[in-house]
Amino acid sequence: LDYGPESVTQANEAARAAGIADRVHFEQGDAERLPFPAGSFDAVICECAFCTFPNKAVAAAEFYRVLGGDGRIALSDLTRTGPLPPELESLIAWIACIADAQPLARYEAILQTAGFHLTGAERHDEALAELVRSVQGKLLAAELMVKLGKLDLPEVDFAQAKQIAKSAAAAVRQGKLGYGVVTAVC
């Protein structure tokens, strides 16, 4: 399930191209109003999207609803501890899934309130640190390609993007931003 119809179209086309369309299907929908009957699934995986949901409690309740009696959930997402610098609270930061990241304990509490029984919680902050380094490298490469005339990105503010990436890297080093995985059962 994905909120964006273009992503769903691309995913279904990729499944057809990979020869697995008979085993997997992607649908457009809202995690806060899942278009599936109760007890439809054995497992839910929510990968780096939960922090973007406006009403996380409603989404967690929907996950619980669509899972069968022994259903399992794995939720992985950005985490945060305390206030972030202003540039990490901006619209761009929302798009990058930073601005509404929650502490790992908050994700656990949301799932428990929805009825789940926790089976594990792990921090993987090093994965986020590596991702930020990768983004910084890609920004530098793109900026160089633009300067060499090999790429045209007229609306990209490289200074702003690099500042956000720099602030994100500092927040990860300071333990303010991280990445976590929470698992639970119904």
mmCIF file of C-alpha atoms in Angstrom:
data_model
loop_
_atom_site.group_PDB
_atom_site.id
_atom_site.type_symbol
_atom_site.label_atom_id
_atom_site.label_comp_id
_atom_site.label_asym_id
_atom_site.label_seq_id
_atom_site.Cartn_x
_atom_site.Cartn_y
_atom_site.Cartn_z
ATOM 1 C CA LEU A 1 0.000 0.000 0.000
ATOM 2 C CA ASP A 2 1.259 3.444 -0.850
ATOM 3 C CA TYR A 3 -0.407 6.830 -0.665
ATOM 4 C CA GLY A 4 0.979 7.943 -4.036
ATOM 5 C CA PRO A 5 -0.734 6.516 -7.125
ATOM 6 C CA GLU A 6 2.419 6.929 -9.245
ATOM 7 C CA SER A 7 4.417 4.804 -6.785
ATOM 8 C CA VAL A 8 1.769 2.095 -6.915
ATOM 9 C CA THR A 9 1.780 2.073 -10.723
ATOM 10 C CA GLN A 10 5.580 1.815 -10.793
ATOM 11 C CA ALA A 11 5.608 -0.953 -8.171
ATOM 12 C CA ASN A 12 3.002 -3.028 -10.035
ATOM 13 C CA GLU A 13 4.920 -2.562 -13.304
ATOM 14 C CA ALA A 14 8.141 -3.659 -11.582
ATOM 15 C CA ALA A 15 6.371 -6.730 -10.179
ATOM 16 C CA ARG A 16 5.135 -7.641 -13.674
ATOM 17 C CA ALA A 17 8.607 -7.116 -15.145
ATOM 18 C CA ALA A 18 10.128 -9.317 -12.425
ATOM 19 C CA GLY A 19 7.572 -12.055 -13.090
ATOM 20 C CA ILE A 20 6.066 -11.931 -9.596
ATOM 21 C CA ALA A 21 2.783 -10.116 -10.268
ATOM 22 C CA ASP A 22 0.937 -13.354 -9.442
ATOM 23 C CA ARG A 23 2.375 -13.216 -5.886
ATOM 24 C CA VAL A 24 2.409 -9.502 -5.063
ATOM 25 C CA HIS A 25 0.088 -6.592 -5.727
ATOM 26 C CA PHE A 26 0.365 -2.938 -4.746
ATOM 27 C CA GLU A 27 -2.613 -0.691 -4.019
ATOM 28 C CA GLN A 28 -3.079 3.021 -3.485
ATOM 29 C CA GLY A 29 -4.523 3.956 -0.125
ATOM 30 C CA ASP A 30 -4.245 5.774 3.157
ATOM 31 C CA ALA A 31 -2.705 4.021 6.162
ATOM 32 C CA GLU A 32 -5.270 5.732 8.376
ATOM 33 C CA ARG A 33 -8.118 4.146 6.364
ATOM 34 C CA LEU A 34 -6.783 0.830 5.089
ATOM 35 C CA PRO A 35 -8.909 -0.500 2.218
ATOM 36 C CA PHE A 36 -8.882 -4.088 3.523
ATOM 37 C CA PRO A 37 -11.248 -6.124 5.696
ATOM 38 C CA ALA A 38 -10.380 -6.985 9.292
ATOM 39 C CA GLY A 39 -8.055 -9.961 9.677
ATOM 40 C CA SER A 40 -6.862 -9.844 6.045
ATOM 41 C CA PHE A 41 -3.137 -10.214 6.728
ATOM 42 C CA ASP A 42 -0.648 -12.226 8.737
ATOM 43 C CA ALA A 43 1.936 -9.435 8.827
ATOM 44 C CA VAL A 44 2.326 -5.708 8.322
ATOM 45 C CA ILE A 45 5.645 -4.081 7.474
ATOM 46 C CA CYS A 46 5.792 -0.317 7.748
ATOM 47 C CA GLU A 47 9.165 0.843 6.426
ATOM 48 C CA CYS A 48 10.208 4.437 7.030
ATOM 49 C CA ALA A 49 6.727 5.877 6.585
ATOM 50 C CA PHE A 50 5.073 5.932 10.020
ATOM 51 C CA CYS A 51 6.604 9.296 10.906
ATOM 52 C CA THR A 52 4.825 10.839 7.903
ATOM 53 C CA PHE A 53 1.328 9.776 9.020
ATOM 54 C CA PRO A 54 -0.653 12.702 10.450
ATOM 55 C CA ASN A 55 -2.481 10.468 12.964
ATOM 56 C CA LYS A 56 -0.125 7.700 13.995
ATOM 57 C CA ALA A 57 -2.536 6.256 16.571
ATOM 58 C CA VAL A 58 -5.250 5.783 13.942
ATOM 59 C CA ALA A 59 -2.761 4.148 11.554
ATOM 60 C CA ALA A 60 -1.581 1.761 14.305
ATOM 61 C CA ALA A 61 -5.199 0.847 15.080
ATOM 62 C CA GLU A 62 -5.743 0.164 11.374
ATOM 63 C CA PHE A 63 -2.667 -2.097 11.300
ATOM 64 C CA TYR A 64 -4.089 -4.011 14.253
ATOM 65 C CA ARG A 65 -7.512 -4.259 12.594
ATOM 66 C CA VAL A 66 -6.245 -5.780 9.343
ATOM 67 C CA LEU A 67 -4.034 -8.339 11.062
ATOM 68 C CA GLY A 68 -5.251 -11.818 11.919
ATOM 69 C CA GLY A 69 -5.233 -13.254 15.465
ATOM 70 C CA ASP A 70 -1.485 -13.996 15.555
ATOM 71 C CA GLY A 71 -0.581 -11.137 13.260
ATOM 72 C CA ARG A 72 2.819 -9.512 13.457
ATOM 73 C CA ILE A 73 4.048 -6.017 12.735
ATOM 74 C CA ALA A 74 7.504 -4.662 12.027
ATOM 75 C CA LEU A 75 7.810 -0.898 12.034
ATOM 76 C CA SER A 76 11.078 0.791 11.130
ATOM 77 C CA ASP A 77 11.474 4.529 11.058
ATOM 78 C CA LEU A 78 13.462 7.606 11.880
ATOM 79 C CA THR A 79 13.610 8.444 15.562
ATOM 80 C CA ARG A 80 14.335 11.674 17.352
ATOM 81 C CA THR A 81 15.194 12.736 20.842
ATOM 82 C CA GLY A 82 14.538 16.312 21.826
ATOM 83 C CA PRO A 83 14.405 19.477 19.757
ATOM 84 C CA LEU A 84 16.050 19.736 16.362
ATOM 85 C CA PRO A 85 17.600 22.762 14.651
ATOM 86 C CA PRO A 86 15.064 24.921 12.750
ATOM 87 C CA GLU A 87 16.224 23.720 9.311
ATOM 88 C CA LEU A 88 15.242 20.177 10.338
ATOM 89 C CA GLU A 89 11.709 21.351 11.162
ATOM 90 C CA SER A 90 11.093 22.848 7.684
ATOM 91 C CA LEU A 91 8.888 21.622 4.835
ATOM 92 C CA ILE A 92 11.944 19.987 3.243
ATOM 93 C CA ALA A 93 12.582 18.171 6.515
ATOM 94 C CA TRP A 94 8.984 16.948 6.502
ATOM 95 C CA ILE A 95 9.508 15.590 3.015
ATOM 96 C CA ALA A 96 12.714 13.922 4.201
ATOM 97 C CA CYS A 97 10.727 12.319 7.066
ATOM 98 C CA ILE A 98 12.692 14.097 9.779
ATOM 99 C CA ALA A 99 10.317 16.701 11.188
ATOM 100 C CA ASP A 100 7.761 14.356 12.797
ATOM 101 C CA ALA A 101 10.065 11.509 13.744
ATOM 102 C CA GLN A 102 9.330 10.323 17.296
ATOM 103 C CA PRO A 103 11.396 8.714 20.046
ATOM 104 C CA LEU A 104 11.530 4.924 19.748
ATOM 105 C CA ALA A 105 9.610 4.650 23.030
ATOM 106 C CA ARG A 106 6.794 6.728 21.523
ATOM 107 C CA TYR A 107 6.458 4.318 18.589
ATOM 108 C CA GLU A 108 6.322 1.451 21.104
ATOM 109 C CA ALA A 109 3.618 3.249 23.120
ATOM 110 C CA ILE A 110 1.513 3.939 20.021
ATOM 111 C CA LEU A 111 1.598 0.262 19.025
ATOM 112 C CA GLN A 112 0.775 -0.861 22.573
ATOM 113 C CA THR A 113 -2.169 1.542 22.776
ATOM 114 C CA ALA A 114 -3.479 0.018 19.524
ATOM 115 C CA GLY A 115 -3.456 -3.426 21.204
ATOM 116 C CA PHE A 116 -0.100 -4.834 20.122
ATOM 117 C CA HIS A 117 2.243 -6.739 22.440
ATOM 118 C CA LEU A 118 5.850 -5.681 21.885
ATOM 119 C CA THR A 119 8.373 -8.351 20.956
ATOM 120 C CA GLY A 120 11.398 -6.164 20.328
ATOM 121 C CA ALA A 121 12.857 -2.726 19.790
ATOM 122 C CA GLU A 122 16.262 -2.038 18.280
ATOM 123 C CA ARG A 123 18.188 1.113 17.486
ATOM 124 C CA HIS A 124 20.064 1.203 14.193
ATOM 125 C CA ASP A 125 21.392 4.752 14.239
ATOM 126 C CA GLU A 126 24.458 3.743 12.225
ATOM 127 C CA ALA A 127 22.163 2.997 9.268
ATOM 128 C CA LEU A 128 20.871 6.577 9.359
ATOM 129 C CA ALA A 129 24.406 7.955 9.646
ATOM 130 C CA GLU A 130 25.361 5.998 6.519
ATOM 131 C CA LEU A 131 22.266 7.220 4.671
ATOM 132 C CA VAL A 132 23.056 10.852 5.519
ATOM 133 C CA ARG A 133 26.647 10.390 4.290
ATOM 134 C CA SER A 134 25.280 8.901 1.069
ATOM 135 C CA VAL A 135 22.895 11.835 0.591
ATOM 136 C CA GLN A 136 25.739 14.290 1.186
ATOM 137 C CA GLY A 137 27.822 12.523 -1.456
ATOM 138 C CA LYS A 138 24.965 12.554 -3.957
ATOM 139 C CA LEU A 139 24.351 16.249 -3.339
ATOM 140 C CA LEU A 140 28.003 17.039 -4.024
ATOM 141 C CA ALA A 141 27.962 14.924 -7.177
ATOM 142 C CA ALA A 142 24.758 16.555 -8.442
ATOM 143 C CA GLU A 143 26.091 20.036 -7.719
ATOM 144 C CA LEU A 144 29.286 19.223 -9.604
ATOM 145 C CA MET A 145 27.310 17.860 -12.571
ATOM 146 C CA VAL A 146 25.237 21.067 -12.658
ATOM 147 C CA LYS A 147 28.396 23.216 -12.563
ATOM 148 C CA LEU A 148 29.882 21.168 -15.408
ATOM 149 C CA GLY A 149 26.701 21.605 -17.440
ATOM 150 C CA LYS A 150 25.995 17.859 -17.466
ATOM 151 C CA LEU A 151 22.785 18.149 -15.449
ATOM 152 C CA ASP A 152 20.068 20.806 -15.382
ATOM 153 C CA LEU A 153 18.400 21.311 -11.996
ATOM 154 C CA PRO A 154 17.416 24.998 -12.032
ATOM 155 C CA GLU A 155 15.137 24.911 -8.991
ATOM 156 C CA VAL A 156 17.427 23.024 -6.618
ATOM 157 C CA ASP A 157 18.854 25.098 -3.779
ATOM 158 C CA PHE A 158 22.088 23.188 -3.166
ATOM 159 C CA ALA A 159 23.123 25.468 -0.310
ATOM 160 C CA GLN A 160 19.891 24.728 1.551
ATOM 161 C CA ALA A 161 20.021 21.007 0.788
ATOM 162 C CA LYS A 162 23.642 20.744 1.942
ATOM 163 C CA GLN A 163 22.832 22.673 5.143
ATOM 164 C CA ILE A 164 19.950 20.313 5.919
ATOM 165 C CA ALA A 165 22.179 17.293 5.296
ATOM 166 C CA LYS A 166 24.931 18.804 7.462
ATOM 167 C CA SER A 167 22.449 19.503 10.264
ATOM 168 C CA ALA A 168 21.046 15.973 9.967
ATOM 169 C CA ALA A 169 24.556 14.497 10.209
ATOM 170 C CA ALA A 170 25.247 16.577 13.325
ATOM 171 C CA ALA A 171 21.904 15.532 14.862
ATOM 172 C CA VAL A 172 22.747 11.855 14.268
ATOM 173 C CA ARG A 173 26.193 12.308 15.863
ATOM 174 C CA GLN A 174 24.581 14.045 18.853
ATOM 175 C CA GLY A 175 22.029 11.249 19.272
ATOM 176 C CA LYS A 176 19.092 13.530 18.420
ATOM 177 C CA LEU A 177 18.194 11.640 15.213
ATOM 178 C CA GLY A 178 18.348 7.917 14.756
ATOM 179 C CA TYR A 179 16.691 4.917 13.206
ATOM 180 C CA GLY A 180 14.791 2.186 15.008
ATOM 181 C CA VAL A 181 12.845 -1.007 14.500
ATOM 182 C CA VAL A 182 9.908 -2.084 16.648
ATOM 183 C CA THR A 183 8.283 -5.513 16.360
ATOM 184 C CA ALA A 184 5.030 -6.635 17.946
ATOM 185 C CA VAL A 185 2.226 -9.192 17.769
ATOM 186 C CA CYS A 186 -1.538 -8.903 18.125
#
